[in-house]
Short mmCIF file of C-alpha atoms and ligand atoms in Angstrom, two decimals:
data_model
loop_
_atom_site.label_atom_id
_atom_site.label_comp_id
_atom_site.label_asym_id
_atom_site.label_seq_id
_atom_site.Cartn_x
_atom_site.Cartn_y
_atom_site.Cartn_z
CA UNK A 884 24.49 3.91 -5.10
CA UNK A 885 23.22 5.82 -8.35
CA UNK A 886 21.55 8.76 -8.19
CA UNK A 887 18.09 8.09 -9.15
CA UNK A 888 15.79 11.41 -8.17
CA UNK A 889 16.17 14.90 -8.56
CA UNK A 890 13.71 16.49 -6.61
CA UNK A 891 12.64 20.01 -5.28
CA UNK A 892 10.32 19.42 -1.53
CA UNK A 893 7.62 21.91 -1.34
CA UNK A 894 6.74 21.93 2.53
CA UNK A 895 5.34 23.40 5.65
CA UNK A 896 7.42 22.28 8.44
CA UNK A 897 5.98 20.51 10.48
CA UNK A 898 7.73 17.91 12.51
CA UNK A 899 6.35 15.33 10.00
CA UNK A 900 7.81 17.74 7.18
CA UNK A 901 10.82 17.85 8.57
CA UNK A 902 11.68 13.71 9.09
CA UNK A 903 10.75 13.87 5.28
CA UNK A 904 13.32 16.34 4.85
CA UNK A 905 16.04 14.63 7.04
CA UNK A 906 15.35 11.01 5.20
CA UNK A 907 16.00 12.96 1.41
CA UNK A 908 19.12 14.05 2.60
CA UNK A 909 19.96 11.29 4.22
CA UNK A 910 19.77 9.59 0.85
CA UNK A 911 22.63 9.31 -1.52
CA UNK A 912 19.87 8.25 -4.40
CA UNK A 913 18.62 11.73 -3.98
CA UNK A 914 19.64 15.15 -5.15
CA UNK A 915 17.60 17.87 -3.37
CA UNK A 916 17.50 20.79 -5.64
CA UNK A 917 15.77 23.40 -3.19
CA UNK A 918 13.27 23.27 -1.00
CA UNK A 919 9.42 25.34 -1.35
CA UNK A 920 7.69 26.91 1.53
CA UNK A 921 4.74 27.09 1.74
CA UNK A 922 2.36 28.45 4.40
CA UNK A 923 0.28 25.29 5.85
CA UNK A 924 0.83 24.14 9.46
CA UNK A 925 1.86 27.75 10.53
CA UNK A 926 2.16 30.69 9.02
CA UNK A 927 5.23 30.73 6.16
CA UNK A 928 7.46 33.20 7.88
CA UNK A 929 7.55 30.02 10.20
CA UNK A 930 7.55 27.13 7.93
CA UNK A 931 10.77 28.90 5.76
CA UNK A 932 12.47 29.42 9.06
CA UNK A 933 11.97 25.69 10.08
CA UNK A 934 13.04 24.49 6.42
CA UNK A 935 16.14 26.15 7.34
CA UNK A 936 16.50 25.09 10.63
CA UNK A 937 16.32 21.40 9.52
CA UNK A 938 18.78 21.78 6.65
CA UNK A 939 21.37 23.16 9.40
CA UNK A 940 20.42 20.34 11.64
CA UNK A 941 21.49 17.92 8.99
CA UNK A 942 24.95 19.85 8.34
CA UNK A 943 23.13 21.10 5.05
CA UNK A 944 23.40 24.84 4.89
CA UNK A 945 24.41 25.04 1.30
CA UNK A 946 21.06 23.68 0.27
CA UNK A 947 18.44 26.54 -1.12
CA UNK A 948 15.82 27.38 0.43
CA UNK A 949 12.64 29.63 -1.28
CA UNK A 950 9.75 31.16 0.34
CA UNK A 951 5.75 31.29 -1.37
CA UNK A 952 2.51 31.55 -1.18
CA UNK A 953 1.45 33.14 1.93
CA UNK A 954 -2.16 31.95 1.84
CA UNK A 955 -3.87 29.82 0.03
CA UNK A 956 -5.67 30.35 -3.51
CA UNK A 957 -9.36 31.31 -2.16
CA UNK A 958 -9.55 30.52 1.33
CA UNK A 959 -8.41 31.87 4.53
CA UNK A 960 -5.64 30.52 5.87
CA UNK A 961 -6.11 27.76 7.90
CA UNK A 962 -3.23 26.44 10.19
CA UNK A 963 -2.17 23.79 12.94
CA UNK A 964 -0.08 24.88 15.58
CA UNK A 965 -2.99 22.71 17.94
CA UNK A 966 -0.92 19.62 16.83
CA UNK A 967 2.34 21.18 15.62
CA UNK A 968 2.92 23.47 18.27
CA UNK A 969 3.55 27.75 18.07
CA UNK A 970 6.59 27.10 16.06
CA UNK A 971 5.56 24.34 13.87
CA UNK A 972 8.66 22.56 15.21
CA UNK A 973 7.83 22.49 19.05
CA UNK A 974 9.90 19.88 20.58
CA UNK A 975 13.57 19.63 20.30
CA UNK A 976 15.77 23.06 21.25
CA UNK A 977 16.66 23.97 17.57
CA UNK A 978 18.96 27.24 16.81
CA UNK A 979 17.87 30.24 14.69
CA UNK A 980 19.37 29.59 11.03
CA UNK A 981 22.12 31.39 9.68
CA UNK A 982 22.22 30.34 6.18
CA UNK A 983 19.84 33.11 4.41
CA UNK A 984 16.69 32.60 2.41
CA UNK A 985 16.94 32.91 -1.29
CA UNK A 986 15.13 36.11 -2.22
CA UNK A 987 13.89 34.10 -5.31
CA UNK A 988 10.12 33.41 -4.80
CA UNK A 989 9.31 29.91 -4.55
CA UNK A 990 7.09 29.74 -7.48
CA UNK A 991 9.56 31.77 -9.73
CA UNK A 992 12.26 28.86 -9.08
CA UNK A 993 9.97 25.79 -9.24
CA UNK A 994 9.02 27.31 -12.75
CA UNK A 995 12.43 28.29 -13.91
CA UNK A 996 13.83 25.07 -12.57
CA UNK A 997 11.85 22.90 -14.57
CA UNK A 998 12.10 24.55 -18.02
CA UNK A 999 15.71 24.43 -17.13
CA UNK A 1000 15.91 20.73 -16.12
CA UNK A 1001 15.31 18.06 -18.52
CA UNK A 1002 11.98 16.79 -19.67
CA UNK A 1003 11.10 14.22 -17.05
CA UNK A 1004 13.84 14.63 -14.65
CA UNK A 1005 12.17 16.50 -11.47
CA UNK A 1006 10.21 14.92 -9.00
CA UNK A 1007 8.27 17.42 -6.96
CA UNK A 1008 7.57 16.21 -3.02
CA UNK A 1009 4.54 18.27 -2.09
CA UNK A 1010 4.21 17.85 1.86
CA UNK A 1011 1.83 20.88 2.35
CA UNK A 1012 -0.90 22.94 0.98
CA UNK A 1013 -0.86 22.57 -2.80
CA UNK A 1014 -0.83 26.88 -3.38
CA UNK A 1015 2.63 26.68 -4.34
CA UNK A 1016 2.74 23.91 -7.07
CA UNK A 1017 -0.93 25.04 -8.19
CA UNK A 1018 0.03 28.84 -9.17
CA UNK A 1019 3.61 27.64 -10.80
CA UNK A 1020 1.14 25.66 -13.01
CA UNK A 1021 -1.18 28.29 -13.32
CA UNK A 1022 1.28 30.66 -13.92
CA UNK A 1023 3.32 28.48 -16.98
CA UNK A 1024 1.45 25.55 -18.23
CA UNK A 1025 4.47 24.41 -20.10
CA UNK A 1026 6.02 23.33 -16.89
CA UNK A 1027 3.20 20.57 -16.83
CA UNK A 1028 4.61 17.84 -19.39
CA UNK A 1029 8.13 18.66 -18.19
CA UNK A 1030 7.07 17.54 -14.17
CA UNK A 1031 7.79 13.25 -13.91
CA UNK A 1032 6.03 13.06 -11.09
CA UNK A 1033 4.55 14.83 -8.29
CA UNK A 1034 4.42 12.58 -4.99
CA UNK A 1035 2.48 14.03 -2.75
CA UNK A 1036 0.58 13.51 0.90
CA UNK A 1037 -2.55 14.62 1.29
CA UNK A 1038 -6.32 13.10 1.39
CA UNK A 1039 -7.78 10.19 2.90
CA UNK A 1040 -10.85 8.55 1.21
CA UNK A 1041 -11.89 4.57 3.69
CA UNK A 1042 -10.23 6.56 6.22
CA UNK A 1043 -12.26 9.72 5.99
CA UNK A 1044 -10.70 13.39 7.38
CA UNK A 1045 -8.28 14.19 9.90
CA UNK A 1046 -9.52 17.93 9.92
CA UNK A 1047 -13.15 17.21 9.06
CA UNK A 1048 -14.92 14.84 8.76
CA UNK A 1049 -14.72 14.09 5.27
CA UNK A 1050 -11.03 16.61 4.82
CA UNK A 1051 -7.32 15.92 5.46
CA UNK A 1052 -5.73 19.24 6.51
CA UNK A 1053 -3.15 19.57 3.26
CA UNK A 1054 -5.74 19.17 1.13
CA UNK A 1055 -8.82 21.18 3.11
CA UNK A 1056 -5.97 24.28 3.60
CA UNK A 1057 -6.06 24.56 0.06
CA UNK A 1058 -8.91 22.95 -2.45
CA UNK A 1059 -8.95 25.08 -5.19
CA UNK A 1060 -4.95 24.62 -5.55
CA UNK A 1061 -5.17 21.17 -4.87
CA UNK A 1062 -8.26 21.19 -7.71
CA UNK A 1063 -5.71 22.48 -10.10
CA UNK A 1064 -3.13 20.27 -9.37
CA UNK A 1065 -5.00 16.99 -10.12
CA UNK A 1066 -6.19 18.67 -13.40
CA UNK A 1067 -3.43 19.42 -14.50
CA UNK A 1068 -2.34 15.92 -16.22
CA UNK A 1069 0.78 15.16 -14.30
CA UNK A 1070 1.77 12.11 -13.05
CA UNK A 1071 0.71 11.93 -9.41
CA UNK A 1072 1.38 9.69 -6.29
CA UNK A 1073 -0.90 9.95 -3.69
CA UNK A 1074 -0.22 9.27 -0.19
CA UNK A 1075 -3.21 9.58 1.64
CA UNK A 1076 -4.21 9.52 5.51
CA UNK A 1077 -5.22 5.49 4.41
CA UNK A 1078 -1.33 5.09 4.28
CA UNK A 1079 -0.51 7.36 6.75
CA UNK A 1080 -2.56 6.03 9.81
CA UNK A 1081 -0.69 2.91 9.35
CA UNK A 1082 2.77 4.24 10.00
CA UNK A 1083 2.62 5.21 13.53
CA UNK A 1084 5.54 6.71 15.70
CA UNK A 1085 5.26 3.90 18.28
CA UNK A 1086 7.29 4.43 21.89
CA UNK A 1087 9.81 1.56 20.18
CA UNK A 1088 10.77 3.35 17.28
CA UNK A 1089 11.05 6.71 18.66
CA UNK A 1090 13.46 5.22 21.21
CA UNK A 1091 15.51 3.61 17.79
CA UNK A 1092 15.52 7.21 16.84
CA UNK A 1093 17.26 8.61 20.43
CA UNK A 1094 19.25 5.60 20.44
CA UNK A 1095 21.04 6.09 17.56
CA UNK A 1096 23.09 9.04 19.78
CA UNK A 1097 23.57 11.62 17.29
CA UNK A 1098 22.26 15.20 16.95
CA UNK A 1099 19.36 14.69 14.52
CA UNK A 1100 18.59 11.19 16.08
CA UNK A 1101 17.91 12.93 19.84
CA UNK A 1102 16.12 15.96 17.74
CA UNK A 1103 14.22 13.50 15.78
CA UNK A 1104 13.17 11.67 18.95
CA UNK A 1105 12.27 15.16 21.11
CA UNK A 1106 10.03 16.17 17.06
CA UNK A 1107 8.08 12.98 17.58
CA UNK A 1108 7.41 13.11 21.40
CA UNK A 1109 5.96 16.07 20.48
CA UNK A 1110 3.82 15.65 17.34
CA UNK A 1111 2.57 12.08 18.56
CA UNK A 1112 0.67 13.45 22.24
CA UNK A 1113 -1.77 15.01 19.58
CA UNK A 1114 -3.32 12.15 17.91
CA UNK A 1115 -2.01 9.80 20.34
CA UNK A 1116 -5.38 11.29 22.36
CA UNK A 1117 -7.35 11.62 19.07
CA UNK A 1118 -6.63 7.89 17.91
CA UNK A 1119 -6.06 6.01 21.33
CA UNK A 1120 -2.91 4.51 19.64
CA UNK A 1121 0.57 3.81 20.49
CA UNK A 1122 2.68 6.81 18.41
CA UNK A 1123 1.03 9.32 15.75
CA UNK A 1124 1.29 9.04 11.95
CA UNK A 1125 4.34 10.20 10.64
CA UNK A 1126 2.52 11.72 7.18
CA UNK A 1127 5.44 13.46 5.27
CA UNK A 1128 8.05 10.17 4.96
CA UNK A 1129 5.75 8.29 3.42
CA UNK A 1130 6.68 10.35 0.07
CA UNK A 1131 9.93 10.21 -0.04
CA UNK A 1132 10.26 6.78 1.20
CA UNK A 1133 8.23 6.06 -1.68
CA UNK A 1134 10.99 7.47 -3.97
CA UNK A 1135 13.68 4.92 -2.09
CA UNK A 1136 11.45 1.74 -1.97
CA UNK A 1137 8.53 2.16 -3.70
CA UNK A 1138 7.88 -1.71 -3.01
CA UNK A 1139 6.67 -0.67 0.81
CA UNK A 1140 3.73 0.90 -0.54
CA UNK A 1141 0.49 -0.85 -2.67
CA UNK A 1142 -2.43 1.09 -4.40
CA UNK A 1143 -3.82 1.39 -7.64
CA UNK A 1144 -4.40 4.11 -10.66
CA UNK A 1145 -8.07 5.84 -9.97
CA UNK A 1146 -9.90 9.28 -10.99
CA UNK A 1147 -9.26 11.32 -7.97
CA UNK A 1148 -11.18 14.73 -7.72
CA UNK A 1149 -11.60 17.32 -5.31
CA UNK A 1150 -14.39 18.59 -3.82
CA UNK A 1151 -14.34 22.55 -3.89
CA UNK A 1152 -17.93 24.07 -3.39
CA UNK A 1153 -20.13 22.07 -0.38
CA UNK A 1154 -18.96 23.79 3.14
CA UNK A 1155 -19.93 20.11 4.56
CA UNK A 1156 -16.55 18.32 2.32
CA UNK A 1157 -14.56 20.94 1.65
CA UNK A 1158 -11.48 19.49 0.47
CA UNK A 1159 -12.59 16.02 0.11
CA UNK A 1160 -10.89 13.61 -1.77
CA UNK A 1161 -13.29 11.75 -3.58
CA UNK A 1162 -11.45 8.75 -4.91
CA UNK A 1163 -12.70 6.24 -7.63
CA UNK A 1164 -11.33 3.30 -6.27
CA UNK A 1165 -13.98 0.72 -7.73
CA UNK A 1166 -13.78 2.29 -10.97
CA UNK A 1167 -17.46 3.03 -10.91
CA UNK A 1168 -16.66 6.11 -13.20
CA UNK A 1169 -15.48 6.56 -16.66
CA UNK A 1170 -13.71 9.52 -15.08
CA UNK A 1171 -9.47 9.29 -16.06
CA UNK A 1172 -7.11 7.99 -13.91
CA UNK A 1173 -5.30 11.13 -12.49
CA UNK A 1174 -3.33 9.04 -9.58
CA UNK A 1175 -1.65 6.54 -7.82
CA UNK A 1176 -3.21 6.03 -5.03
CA UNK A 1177 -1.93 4.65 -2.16
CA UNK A 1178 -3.70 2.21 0.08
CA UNK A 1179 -1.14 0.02 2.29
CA UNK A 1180 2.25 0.01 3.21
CA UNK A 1181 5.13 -2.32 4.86
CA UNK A 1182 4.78 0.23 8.51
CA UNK A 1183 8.35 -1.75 9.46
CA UNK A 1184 10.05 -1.74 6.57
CA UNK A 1185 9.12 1.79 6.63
CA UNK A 1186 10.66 2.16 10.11
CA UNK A 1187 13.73 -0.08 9.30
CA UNK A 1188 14.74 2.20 6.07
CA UNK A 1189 13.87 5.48 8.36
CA UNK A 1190 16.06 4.24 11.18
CA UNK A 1191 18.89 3.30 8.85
CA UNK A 1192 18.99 6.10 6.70
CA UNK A 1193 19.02 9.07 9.27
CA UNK A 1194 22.51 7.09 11.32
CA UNK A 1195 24.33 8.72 8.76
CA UNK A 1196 23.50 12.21 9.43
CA UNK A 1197 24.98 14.18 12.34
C1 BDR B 173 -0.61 16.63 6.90
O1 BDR B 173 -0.97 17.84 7.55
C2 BDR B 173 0.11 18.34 8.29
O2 BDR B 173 -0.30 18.63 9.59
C3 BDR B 173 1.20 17.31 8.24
O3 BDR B 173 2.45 17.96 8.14
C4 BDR B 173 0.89 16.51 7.01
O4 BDR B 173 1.48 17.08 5.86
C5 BDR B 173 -1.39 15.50 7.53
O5 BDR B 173 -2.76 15.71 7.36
CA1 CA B 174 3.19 18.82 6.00
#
């Protein structure tokens, strides 16, 4: 298989952060150059400890692993631990990391990375908070036109908020970087919560998960049991969303997902939508198309390609 993605994941694990993380490096068309923290679901002494517990878990401690922004922009912090649990990775038993965290802020390496890389060549998987990406931009604007894409979940627009009403958490955590971001005239993918509350962790494919009798399949299984009781209560459905895969799943098979180009903008100053994504899906605007946003997906071809691709780790 060629290698068709370099990409850097900027993250706040997260149980649903870290299945994302598992399925890149489960993925031979893939080359993770580091991964971001960022702070989001807990606090970011947590999330960069949970990066690094996942890369261990999938036999990965050579990977890199930088720590960021410790709040957002503006706001307060905001976090999760009501669905994620006090670690951010409650569930499985997972051991303290050994391999260290690079004392390179996270910012200082997404920006040296890509005036390093080639024009075009990195793909950057936002699955938290946007501070991160949003004050590499701010800091060098010449990093913009060098970005080829950044896929990223967050938002929800027929399917309203997950943390307000109108708000999906990544987003609502941080609006003014997640303002910045969609200004900033890089190609974006958006994978919004009208995606993601189709691809639910049903008691069927968990059990595909445990089944498949490895380390990171049982761990997998024990993340999910966790992060699904949640929203299982919330939604009355069988299994939670599983948010974060849909990106990079999107980088294997982009044919599981449908949406269309639309103006996307971000509401920063009414306490009532804070952090709304108001998408222009009818084109009622002349406003530009700043994203492609996602709308449907292919839930078990999703599954399938999940399943598949994590029987190769340990
Ligand atoms: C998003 O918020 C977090 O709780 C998840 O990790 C996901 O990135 C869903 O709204
Ligand atoms: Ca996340």
């Amino acid at each position: 298989m060629t290698l068709n993605h370099k990409i850097v994941i900027d993250t706040d694990p997260g149980q649903d952060d870290a299945v994302a993380i598992l399925l890149a490096l489960a993925s031979p068309e893939i080359e993770v150059l580091g991964i971001t923290a960022v702070a989001g679901n807990v606090p970011l002494a947590l999330t960069e400890t949970n990066a690094r517990k996942i890369c261990e878990l999938a036999g990965r401690g050579d990977l890199k692993v930088f720590a960021g922004a410790q709040r957002p922009l503006v706001r307060p912090l905001v976090t999760a631990e009501y669905v994620h649990g006090k670690t951010g990775l409650d569930g499985p038993e997972l051991p303290e990391p050994s391999m260290p965290l690079q004392t390179t802020h996270a910012v200082d390496f997404l920006i040296e990375t890509l005036m390093r890389e080639d024009v075009g060549s990195i793909t950057i998987c936002a699955l938290g908070p946007l501070t991160n990406i949003a004050l590499a931009l701010i800091r060098e604007p010449d990093i913009a036109p060098r970005i080829r894409q950044i896929v990223l979940m967050g938002g929800g627009f027929f399917e309203g908020g997950n943390v307000t009403p109108a708000a999906e958490f990544n987003i609502y955590v941080d609006p003014h970087a997640a303002k910045a971001v969609y200004e900033a005239g890089v190609p974006i993918v958006m994978m919004p919560l009208d995606v993601t509350h189709k691809v639910l962790t049903t008691a069927k494919r968990v059990e595909a998960f445990r089944a498949l009798g490895t380390k990171t399949g049982s761990a997998t299984a024990a993340l999910l049991d966790f992060f699904e009781r949640f929203d299982e209560e919330k939604y009355g459905t069988d299994g939670g969303p599983l948010h974060d895969p849909c990106v990079v799943a999107y980088l294997l098979k982009p044919d599981l997902f449908d949406g269309r180009e639309c103006n996307v903008e971000v509401e920063t100053m009414s306490e009532l939508t804070m952090g709304m994504t108001v998408i222009d899906w009818w084109g009622v605007t002349d406003r530009p198309r700043n994203a492609l946003v996602m709308r449907t997906v292919d839930h078990d071809g999703f599954f399938e390609l999940l399943t598949e691709r994590l029987a190769v780790l340990p």
